[in-house]
PDB file of C-alpha atoms in Angstrom:
ATOM      1  CA  MET A   1      15.213 -60.839   4.234  1.00 36.00           C
ATOM      2  CA  ASN A   2      13.701 -61.674   0.799  1.00 39.00           C
ATOM      3  CA  LEU A   3      15.123 -65.420   1.229  1.00 30.00           C
ATOM      4  CA  LEU A   4      13.510 -65.548   4.659  1.00 36.00           C
ATOM      5  CA  ILE A   5      10.219 -64.354   3.268  1.00 36.00           C
ATOM      6  CA  GLY A   6      10.419 -66.749   0.338  1.00 40.00           C
ATOM      7  CA  LEU A   7      11.203 -69.605   2.617  1.00 32.00           C
ATOM      8  CA  LYS A   8       8.466 -68.800   5.072  1.00 39.00           C
ATOM      9  CA  SER A   9       6.028 -68.620   1.882  1.00 44.00           C
ATOM     10  CA  LEU A  10       7.329 -72.117   0.685  1.00 41.00           C
ATOM     11  CA  GLU A  11       6.584 -73.404   4.064  1.00 42.00           C
ATOM     12  CA  PHE A  12       3.121 -72.179   3.891  1.00 42.00           C
ATOM     13  CA  ILE A  13       2.477 -73.460   0.332  1.00 47.00           C
ATOM     14  CA  ASP A  14       3.761 -76.508   1.502  1.00 48.00           C
ATOM     15  CA  GLY A  15       1.488 -76.758   4.358  1.00 47.00           C
ATOM     16  CA  ILE A  16      -1.540 -75.927   2.010  1.00 46.00           C
ATOM     17  CA  TYR A  17      -0.527 -78.157  -0.663  1.00 47.00           C
ATOM     18  CA  THR A  18      -0.443 -81.097   1.902  1.00 51.00           C
ATOM     19  CA  ALA A  19      -4.239 -80.775   1.811  1.00 58.00           C
ATOM     20  CA  LEU A  20      -4.188 -81.166  -1.905  1.00 65.00           C
ATOM     21  CA  THR A  21      -2.920 -84.190  -4.225  1.00 76.00           C
ATOM     22  CA  SER A  22       0.352 -83.642  -6.210  1.00 80.00           C
ATOM     23  CA  GLU A  23      -1.765 -83.397  -9.228  1.00 82.00           C
ATOM     24  CA  GLU A  24      -4.098 -80.720  -7.693  1.00 78.00           C
ATOM     25  CA  ALA A  25      -1.226 -78.831  -6.520  1.00 81.00           C
ATOM     26  CA  ALA A  26       0.731 -78.686  -9.786  1.00 85.00           C
ATOM     27  CA  ASP A  27      -2.505 -77.606 -11.546  1.00 87.00           C
ATOM     28  CA  LEU A  28      -2.937 -75.020  -9.063  1.00 87.00           C
ATOM     29  CA  GLN A  29       0.536 -73.865  -9.351  1.00 88.00           C
ATOM     30  CA  GLU A  30       0.108 -73.576 -13.190  1.00 90.00           C
ATOM     31  CA  THR A  31      -3.162 -72.070 -13.260  1.00 89.00           C
ATOM     32  CA  CYS A  32      -2.016 -69.055 -10.673  1.00 91.00           C
ATOM     33  CA  CYS A  33       1.121 -68.790 -12.672  1.00 91.00           C
ATOM     34  CA  ALA A  34      -0.483 -68.648 -15.900  1.00 90.00           C
ATOM     35  CA  HIS A  35      -2.633 -65.987 -14.595  1.00 89.00           C
ATOM     36  CA  GLY A  36       0.401 -63.976 -13.205  1.00 91.00           C
ATOM     37  CA  GLU A  37       2.083 -64.010 -16.384  1.00 90.00           C
ATOM     38  CA  ALA A  38      -1.070 -62.565 -18.215  1.00 88.00           C
ATOM     39  CA  TYR A  39      -1.303 -60.032 -15.603  1.00 90.00           C
ATOM     40  CA  ALA A  40       2.365 -58.833 -16.369  1.00 90.00           C
ATOM     41  CA  THR A  41       1.583 -59.150 -20.001  1.00 87.00           C
ATOM     42  CA  SER A  42      -0.867 -56.549 -20.012  1.00 86.00           C
ATOM     43  CA  ALA A  43       0.646 -54.482 -17.457  1.00 88.00           C
ATOM     44  CA  PRO A  44       2.328 -51.231 -18.561  1.00 87.00           C
ATOM     45  CA  GLY A  45       5.833 -50.851 -18.258  1.00 86.00           C
ATOM     46  CA  THR A  46       8.583 -53.143 -16.449  1.00 88.00           C
ATOM     47  CA  ASN A  47       8.042 -52.092 -12.867  1.00 89.00           C
ATOM     48  CA  PRO A  48       7.769 -55.117 -10.825  1.00 86.00           C
ATOM     49  CA  ARG A  49       5.646 -52.911  -7.969  1.00 89.00           C
ATOM     50  CA  VAL A  50       2.643 -53.718 -10.650  1.00 90.00           C
ATOM     51  CA  CYS A  51       2.536 -57.126  -9.493  1.00 91.00           C
ATOM     52  CA  SER A  52       1.698 -56.214  -6.078  1.00 88.00           C
ATOM     53  CA  ASP A  53      -2.006 -55.431  -7.720  1.00 88.00           C
ATOM     54  CA  ALA A  54      -2.057 -58.755  -9.042  1.00 88.00           C
ATOM     55  CA  LYS A  55      -5.416 -60.875  -8.045  1.00 88.00           C
ATOM     56  CA  PRO A  56      -5.799 -64.837  -8.009  1.00 88.00           C
ATOM     57  CA  PRO A  57      -8.508 -66.078 -10.184  1.00 88.00           C
ATOM     58  CA  ASP A  58     -12.190 -65.710  -8.887  1.00 85.00           C
ATOM     59  CA  ASP A  59     -13.131 -69.549  -9.227  1.00 83.00           C
ATOM     60  CA  LEU A  60     -10.703 -70.748  -6.314  1.00 83.00           C
ATOM     61  CA  ASP A  61     -11.587 -72.641  -2.996  1.00 83.00           C
ATOM     62  CA  GLU A  62     -10.829 -70.780  -0.026  1.00 82.00           C
ATOM     63  CA  GLU A  63      -7.873 -72.852   1.015  1.00 81.00           C
ATOM     64  CA  GLN A  64      -6.426 -72.333  -2.563  1.00 84.00           C
ATOM     65  CA  VAL A  65      -6.407 -68.346  -2.270  1.00 87.00           C
ATOM     66  CA  GLU A  66      -3.342 -67.583  -0.480  1.00 88.00           C
ATOM     67  CA  PRO A  67      -1.038 -70.131  -2.289  1.00 87.00           C
ATOM     68  CA  CYS A  68      -2.283 -68.953  -5.397  1.00 90.00           C
ATOM     69  CA  ILE A  69      -1.717 -65.365  -4.734  1.00 89.00           C
ATOM     70  CA  ILE A  70       1.877 -66.114  -3.754  1.00 90.00           C
ATOM     71  CA  ALA A  71       2.090 -68.045  -7.338  1.00 91.00           C
ATOM     72  CA  VAL A  72       0.622 -64.992  -9.027  1.00 92.00           C
ATOM     73  CA  LYS A  73       2.939 -62.475  -7.602  1.00 92.00           C
ATOM     74  CA  ALA A  74       5.870 -64.595  -8.002  1.00 92.00           C
ATOM     75  CA  CYS A  75       5.289 -65.359 -11.543  1.00 93.00           C
ATOM     76  CA  CYS A  76       4.335 -61.716 -12.401  1.00 93.00           C
ATOM     77  CA  GLN A  77       7.403 -60.706 -11.212  1.00 93.00           C
ATOM     78  CA  LYS A  78       9.379 -63.184 -13.121  1.00 94.00           C
ATOM     79  CA  HIS A  79       7.626 -62.453 -16.520  1.00 93.00           C
ATOM     80  CA  ILE A  80       8.078 -58.570 -15.647  1.00 93.00           C
ATOM     81  CA  LYS A  81      11.824 -59.127 -15.645  1.00 94.00           C
ATOM     82  CA  LYS A  82      11.636 -60.970 -18.997  1.00 94.00           C
ATOM     83  CA  LYS A  83       9.505 -57.896 -20.543  1.00 93.00           C
ATOM     84  CA  LYS A  84      12.452 -55.551 -19.016  1.00 94.00           C
ATOM     85  CA  ASP A  85      14.955 -57.870 -20.894  1.00 94.00           C
ATOM     86  CA  CYS A  86      13.029 -57.970 -24.008  1.00 94.00           C
ATOM     87  CA  ALA A  87      12.839 -54.208 -23.984  1.00 93.00           C
ATOM     88  CA  ALA A  88      16.690 -53.940 -23.511  1.00 94.00           C
ATOM     89  CA  GLY A  89      17.424 -56.297 -26.295  1.00 95.00           C
ATOM     90  CA  MET A  90      15.050 -54.407 -28.570  1.00 94.00           C
ATOM     91  CA  LYS A  91      17.129 -51.218 -27.830  1.00 94.00           C
ATOM     92  CA  LEU A  92      20.219 -52.905 -29.216  1.00 94.00           C
ATOM     93  CA  ALA A  93      18.649 -54.100 -32.571  1.00 93.00           C
ATOM     94  CA  PRO A  94      19.145 -50.558 -34.139  1.00 92.00           C
ATOM     95  CA  LEU A  95      22.918 -51.185 -33.381  1.00 92.00           C
ATOM     96  CA  LYS A  96      23.034 -54.584 -34.517  1.00 91.00           C
ATOM     97  CA  LYS A  97      24.100 -55.793 -31.211  1.00 92.00           C
ATOM     98  CA  CYS A  98      21.771 -58.981 -30.629  1.00 93.00           C
ATOM     99  CA  ALA A  99      24.747 -60.932 -29.132  1.00 92.00           C
ATOM    100  CA  VAL A 100      25.026 -58.719 -26.382  1.00 93.00           C
ATOM    101  CA  PRO A 101      22.062 -59.374 -24.273  1.00 92.00           C
ATOM    102  CA  LYS A 102      22.756 -62.097 -21.549  1.00 91.00           C
ATOM    103  CA  SER A 103      19.080 -63.356 -21.422  1.00 93.00           C
ATOM    104  CA  ASP A 104      17.745 -65.577 -23.966  1.00 94.00           C
ATOM    105  CA  ILE A 105      14.694 -63.449 -24.309  1.00 94.00           C
ATOM    106  CA  GLY A 106      16.833 -60.357 -24.846  1.00 94.00           C
ATOM    107  CA  LYS A 107      18.501 -62.161 -27.751  1.00 94.00           C
ATOM    108  CA  ILE A 108      15.172 -62.922 -29.089  1.00 94.00           C
ATOM    109  CA  CYS A 109      13.607 -59.883 -29.128  1.00 95.00           C
ATOM    110  CA  CYS A 110      16.730 -58.198 -30.584  1.00 95.00           C
ATOM    111  CA  GLU A 111      16.423 -60.802 -33.419  1.00 95.00           C
ATOM    112  CA  GLU A 112      12.878 -60.156 -33.723  1.00 94.00           C
ATOM    113  CA  CYS A 113      12.919 -56.202 -33.758  1.00 94.00           C
ATOM    114  CA  SER A 114      15.788 -56.435 -36.194  1.00 94.00           C
ATOM    115  CA  LEU A 115      13.643 -58.197 -38.662  1.00 94.00           C
ATOM    116  CA  GLY A 116      10.556 -55.969 -38.041  1.00 93.00           C
ATOM    117  CA  ARG A 117      12.756 -53.146 -38.524  1.00 92.00           C
ATOM    118  CA  TRP A 118      13.590 -54.403 -42.105  1.00 91.00           C
ATOM    119  CA  THR A 119      10.247 -55.160 -43.028  1.00 91.00           C
ATOM    120  CA  GLY A 120       8.812 -52.076 -42.050  1.00 89.00           C
ATOM    121  CA  GLU A 121      11.544 -50.073 -43.959  1.00 86.00           C
ATOM    122  CA  SER A 122      11.074 -52.263 -46.834  1.00 85.00           C
ATOM    123  CA  GLN A 123       7.457 -53.329 -47.163  1.00 86.00           C
ATOM    124  CA  GLY A 124       5.611 -50.605 -45.080  1.00 85.00           C
ATOM    125  CA  LYS A 125       3.158 -51.100 -42.208  1.00 85.00           C
ATOM    126  CA  GLU A 126       0.981 -53.255 -44.301  1.00 86.00           C
ATOM    127  CA  ALA A 127       3.590 -55.990 -43.945  1.00 87.00           C
ATOM    128  CA  CYS A 128       3.676 -55.711 -40.202  1.00 90.00           C
ATOM    129  CA  GLY A 129       0.452 -57.500 -39.482  1.00 87.00           C
ATOM    130  CA  ASP A 130      -1.366 -57.368 -36.406  1.00 86.00           C
ATOM    131  CA  PRO A 131      -0.262 -57.229 -32.908  1.00 82.00           C
ATOM    132  CA  PRO A 132      -0.291 -60.502 -30.868  1.00 77.00           C
ATOM    133  CA  ASP A 133      -3.663 -61.317 -29.374  1.00 74.00           C
ATOM    134  CA  GLU A 134      -4.442 -62.779 -25.902  1.00 65.00           C
ATOM    135  CA  TYR A 135      -4.644 -66.305 -26.832  1.00 58.00           C
ATOM    136  CA  VAL A 136      -0.826 -66.859 -27.519  1.00 73.00           C
ATOM    137  CA  SER A 137       1.819 -67.453 -24.430  1.00 82.00           C
ATOM    138  CA  PRO A 138       3.548 -64.744 -22.709  1.00 85.00           C
ATOM    139  CA  ALA A 139       6.935 -65.475 -24.335  1.00 83.00           C
ATOM    140  CA  SER A 140       5.288 -65.501 -27.771  1.00 88.00           C
ATOM    141  CA  ALA A 141       3.581 -62.370 -27.064  1.00 89.00           C
ATOM    142  CA  LEU A 142       6.996 -60.597 -26.084  1.00 91.00           C
ATOM    143  CA  ARG A 143       8.499 -61.773 -29.334  1.00 91.00           C
ATOM    144  CA  LYS A 144       5.862 -61.016 -31.711  1.00 92.00           C
ATOM    145  CA  ASN A 145       5.283 -57.856 -30.058  1.00 92.00           C
ATOM    146  CA  ALA A 146       8.954 -56.930 -30.268  1.00 94.00           C
ATOM    147  CA  TYR A 147       8.728 -57.553 -34.112  1.00 94.00           C
ATOM    148  CA  HIS A 148       5.283 -55.816 -34.547  1.00 93.00           C
ATOM    149  CA  GLN A 149       6.386 -52.707 -32.598  1.00 93.00           C
ATOM    150  CA  CYS A 150       9.704 -52.447 -34.169  1.00 94.00           C
ATOM    151  CA  CYS A 151       8.204 -52.965 -37.768  1.00 93.00           C
ATOM    152  CA  THR A 152       5.333 -50.226 -37.268  1.00 92.00           C
ATOM    153  CA  ASP A 153       7.725 -47.936 -35.731  1.00 91.00           C
ATOM    154  CA  GLN A 154      10.305 -48.086 -38.488  1.00 90.00           C
ATOM    155  CA  SER A 155       7.747 -47.966 -41.084  1.00 88.00           C
ATOM    156  CA  ASP A 156       6.472 -44.665 -39.824  1.00 86.00           C
ATOM    157  CA  ILE A 157      10.202 -43.319 -39.832  1.00 84.00           C
ATOM    158  CA  SER A 158      10.444 -44.674 -43.357  1.00 79.00           C
ATOM    159  CA  SER A 159       7.304 -42.989 -44.617  1.00 80.00           C
ATOM    160  CA  ARG A 160       8.195 -39.698 -42.692  1.00 82.00           C
ATOM    161  CA  LYS A 161      11.620 -39.781 -44.196  1.00 82.00           C
ATOM    162  CA  GLN A 162      10.282 -40.327 -48.027  1.00 81.00           C
ATOM    163  CA  TRP A 163       7.647 -37.722 -47.409  1.00 83.00           C
ATOM    164  CA  ARG A 164      10.461 -35.430 -46.339  1.00 84.00           C
ATOM    165  CA  VAL A 165      12.402 -36.245 -49.477  1.00 81.00           C
ATOM    166  CA  ALA A 166       9.751 -36.021 -51.500  1.00 84.00           C
ATOM    167  CA  GLN A 167       8.910 -32.180 -50.246  1.00 86.00           C
ATOM    168  CA  ARG A 168      12.577 -31.274 -50.623  1.00 86.00           C
ATOM    169  CA  LEU A 169      12.354 -32.433 -54.269  1.00 85.00           C
ATOM    170  CA  ALA A 170       9.338 -30.387 -54.903  1.00 86.00           C
ATOM    171  CA  ASP A 171      10.678 -27.599 -53.545  1.00 83.00           C
ATOM    172  CA  MET A 172      13.743 -27.827 -55.597  1.00 85.00           C
ATOM    173  CA  PHE A 173      11.636 -28.020 -58.502  1.00 86.00           C
ATOM    174  CA  TRP A 174       9.528 -25.180 -57.677  1.00 82.00           C
ATOM    175  CA  GLY A 175      12.641 -23.111 -56.929  1.00 80.00           C
ATOM    176  CA  ARG A 176      14.366 -23.758 -60.355  1.00 83.00           C
ATOM    177  CA  TRP A 177      10.978 -23.468 -62.312  1.00 79.00           C
ATOM    178  CA  LEU A 178      10.776 -19.696 -60.819  1.00 73.00           C
ATOM    179  CA  LYS A 179      14.439 -19.110 -61.538  1.00 75.00           C
ATOM    180  CA  GLU A 180      14.854 -20.974 -65.001  1.00 78.00           C
ATOM    181  CA  ALA A 181      11.264 -21.492 -66.447  1.00 76.00           C
ATOM    182  CA  LEU A 182       9.109 -18.738 -65.496  1.00 68.00           C
ATOM    183  CA  PRO A 183      11.591 -15.900 -66.691  1.00 67.00           C
ATOM    184  CA  CYS A 184      11.259 -17.481 -70.281  1.00 72.00           C
ATOM    185  CA  LEU A 185       7.904 -16.525 -70.631  1.00 64.00           C
ATOM    186  CA  LEU A 186       8.877 -12.581 -70.459  1.00 60.00           C
ATOM    187  CA  PRO A 187       8.827 -11.368 -74.111  1.00 58.00           C
ATOM    188  CA  ARG A 188      12.350 -11.121 -75.769  1.00 58.00           C
ATOM    189  CA  THR A 189      13.270  -9.810 -78.936  1.00 51.00           C
ATOM    190  CA  MET A 190      16.294  -9.771 -81.055  1.00 47.00           C
ATOM    191  CA  LYS A 191      16.665  -6.074 -80.903  1.00 51.00           C
ATOM    192  CA  PRO A 192      16.932  -4.834 -77.165  1.00 54.00           C
ATOM    193  CA  GLY A 193      14.731  -2.213 -76.205  1.00 55.00           C
ATOM    194  CA  SER A 194      11.989  -3.130 -79.147  1.00 53.00           C
ATOM    195  CA  GLU A 195       9.343  -4.903 -76.728  1.00 65.00           C
ATOM    196  CA  GLU A 196       6.120  -3.731 -76.076  1.00 77.00           C
ATOM    197  CA  ASP A 197       5.609  -2.103 -72.468  1.00 81.00           C
ATOM    198  CA  LEU A 198       3.132  -3.228 -70.336  1.00 82.00           C
ATOM    199  CA  GLN A 199      -0.371  -1.494 -70.397  1.00 84.00           C
ATOM    200  CA  VAL A 200      -3.039  -1.007 -68.323  1.00 88.00           C
ATOM    201  CA  GLY A 201      -5.287  -3.912 -68.346  1.00 86.00           C
ATOM    202  CA  ASP A 202      -2.533  -6.340 -69.175  1.00 87.00           C
ATOM    203  CA  VAL A 203      -3.068  -9.989 -67.571  1.00 89.00           C
ATOM    204  CA  VAL A 204       0.391 -10.780 -66.031  1.00 86.00           C
ATOM    205  CA  LEU A 205       1.871 -13.773 -64.184  1.00 81.00           C
ATOM    206  CA  VAL A 206       3.947 -12.604 -61.091  1.00 82.00           C
ATOM    207  CA  VAL A 207       7.353 -13.726 -60.863  1.00 77.00           C
ATOM    208  CA  ASP A 208       7.913 -14.035 -57.251  1.00 74.00           C
ATOM    209  CA  PRO A 209      10.743 -16.669 -56.110  1.00 71.00           C
ATOM    210  CA  SER A 210       9.385 -15.881 -52.482  1.00 73.00           C
ATOM    211  CA  SER A 211       5.852 -17.324 -53.197  1.00 73.00           C
ATOM    212  CA  GLU A 212       4.725 -20.577 -51.593  1.00 77.00           C
ATOM    213  CA  ARG A 213       5.081 -23.677 -53.863  1.00 77.00           C
ATOM    214  CA  GLY A 214       2.020 -24.299 -55.987  1.00 74.00           C
ATOM    215  CA  TYR A 215       0.823 -20.596 -55.788  1.00 76.00           C
ATOM    216  CA  TRP A 216       0.789 -19.085 -59.292  1.00 75.00           C
ATOM    217  CA  PRO A 217      -0.129 -15.237 -58.659  1.00 82.00           C
ATOM    218  CA  ARG A 218      -2.049 -13.904 -61.526  1.00 85.00           C
ATOM    219  CA  GLY A 219      -2.869 -10.136 -61.710  1.00 88.00           C
ATOM    220  CA  LEU A 220      -4.285  -7.456 -63.898  1.00 90.00           C
ATOM    221  CA  VAL A 221      -2.245  -4.276 -64.548  1.00 90.00           C
ATOM    222  CA  GLU A 222      -3.657  -1.193 -62.979  1.00 90.00           C
ATOM    223  CA  ALA A 223      -0.972   1.442 -63.247  1.00 89.00           C
ATOM    224  CA  VAL A 224       2.121   1.708 -65.122  1.00 88.00           C
ATOM    225  CA  HIS A 225       5.234   3.996 -64.114  1.00 88.00           C
ATOM    226  CA  PRO A 226       7.468   5.054 -66.944  1.00 86.00           C
ATOM    227  CA  GLY A 227      11.049   5.628 -66.492  1.00 83.00           C
ATOM    228  CA  ALA A 228      13.283   8.712 -67.123  1.00 83.00           C
ATOM    229  CA  ASP A 229      13.575   7.131 -70.856  1.00 83.00           C
ATOM    230  CA  GLY A 230       9.894   6.793 -71.474  1.00 82.00           C
ATOM    231  CA  ARG A 231       9.906   3.169 -70.702  1.00 86.00           C
ATOM    232  CA  VAL A 232       7.744   1.442 -68.339  1.00 85.00           C
ATOM    233  CA  ARG A 233       9.842  -0.004 -65.202  1.00 86.00           C
ATOM    234  CA  VAL A 234       7.377  -0.669 -62.815  1.00 87.00           C
ATOM    235  CA  ALA A 235       3.748  -1.271 -62.489  1.00 89.00           C
ATOM    236  CA  ASP A 236       0.676  -1.827 -60.230  1.00 89.00           C
ATOM    237  CA  VAL A 237      -0.875  -5.095 -60.231  1.00 89.00           C
ATOM    238  CA  ARG A 238      -4.108  -6.343 -58.566  1.00 89.00           C
ATOM    239  CA  THR A 239      -4.443  -9.754 -57.627  1.00 85.00           C
ATOM    240  CA  SER A 240      -6.608 -11.976 -55.716  1.00 82.00           C
ATOM    241  CA  ARG A 241      -4.709 -11.380 -52.643  1.00 81.00           C
ATOM    242  CA  GLY A 242      -4.521  -7.520 -53.117  1.00 81.00           C
ATOM    243  CA  THR A 243      -2.699  -4.846 -55.052  1.00 81.00           C
ATOM    244  CA  LEU A 244       1.128  -5.342 -55.482  1.00 80.00           C
ATOM    245  CA  ARG A 245       2.652  -1.646 -55.579  1.00 83.00           C
ATOM    246  CA  ARG A 246       5.624  -0.552 -57.835  1.00 84.00           C
ATOM    247  CA  ARG A 247       6.400  -4.340 -59.009  1.00 81.00           C
ATOM    248  CA  SER A 248       9.168  -4.384 -61.572  1.00 82.00           C
ATOM    249  CA  VAL A 249       8.346  -5.327 -65.031  1.00 82.00           C
ATOM    250  CA  GLN A 250      11.203  -7.738 -64.831  1.00 79.00           C
ATOM    251  CA  ARG A 251       9.029  -9.732 -62.673  1.00 79.00           C
ATOM    252  CA  LEU A 252       5.919  -9.579 -64.625  1.00 82.00           C
ATOM    253  CA  ALA A 253       5.149 -11.845 -67.366  1.00 79.00           C
ATOM    254  CA  ARG A 254       2.587 -10.773 -69.632  1.00 82.00           C
ATOM    255  CA  LEU A 255      -0.149 -13.695 -70.749  1.00 81.00           C
ATOM    256  CA  PRO A 256      -1.627 -14.237 -74.109  1.00 77.00           C
ATOM    257  CA  THR A 257      -5.411 -12.892 -73.912  1.00 70.00           C
ATOM    258  CA  HIS A 258      -8.715 -13.492 -75.864  1.00 60.00           C
ATOM    259  CA  PRO A 259     -10.000 -10.741 -77.840  1.00 56.00           C
ATOM    260  CA  ARG A 260     -12.303  -9.656 -74.666  1.00 50.00           C
ATOM    261  CA  GLY A 261      -9.254  -9.457 -72.570  1.00 50.00           C
ATOM    262  CA  GLU A 262      -9.331 -12.873 -70.534  1.00 53.00           C
ATOM    263  CA  ALA A 263      -6.349 -14.705 -70.324  1.00 50.00           C
ATOM    264  CA  TYR A 264      -5.774 -18.226 -72.019  1.00 43.00           C
TER     265      TYR A 264
END
């Protein structure tokens, strides 16, 4: 059926072209085909049905419209097929299988995508350049778009990966600081039990392993609660986010203060 339609279309075109010189017919074919390729390039996706909406150029004579429409749609569908092959080749780039595509454009797009992925990962988005402009040929647009899209996508993935690594390192540092460094601020003496108890009005740093990273809760001791041996074991601490009740003194680090009671 498609072959029959194609033959009839060719007969129709030949009939129209008889009224034109060979040079005029070739120019018309080239102009209309380029118009169809440009339409396919700008059309989203790779569905050939989008070519049914393609229109011929406006500056045509009446007898040139019908053959031009046929050429526009035929070249549009041909270029849509190239876009589909290019997209399939780009998907093979992460797998390093650029020899797999059967079409030349598929192999070219795979290689361009591989180069773009390497550039984006190693040099960042700034090295990806600008997307292809409307003045390049459709084939060059496919090749350049494959490079630019893969480059920017990989740079985004690399940036997010580096961000996650940085966040993980910061979390690890914060966790170790809370466990290893902050407890060292607690007063220690050679003789166990000889250190001074916390008192009401002391400014303390709250040691809280569950606190968010970068938050340094500082508070003022409002009340102390001695144990059976008379030593202060827990205390109530007022912070900017509320009062912490019955906080163990093992989780409170007294801060040195000025004579007026303000922490350094």
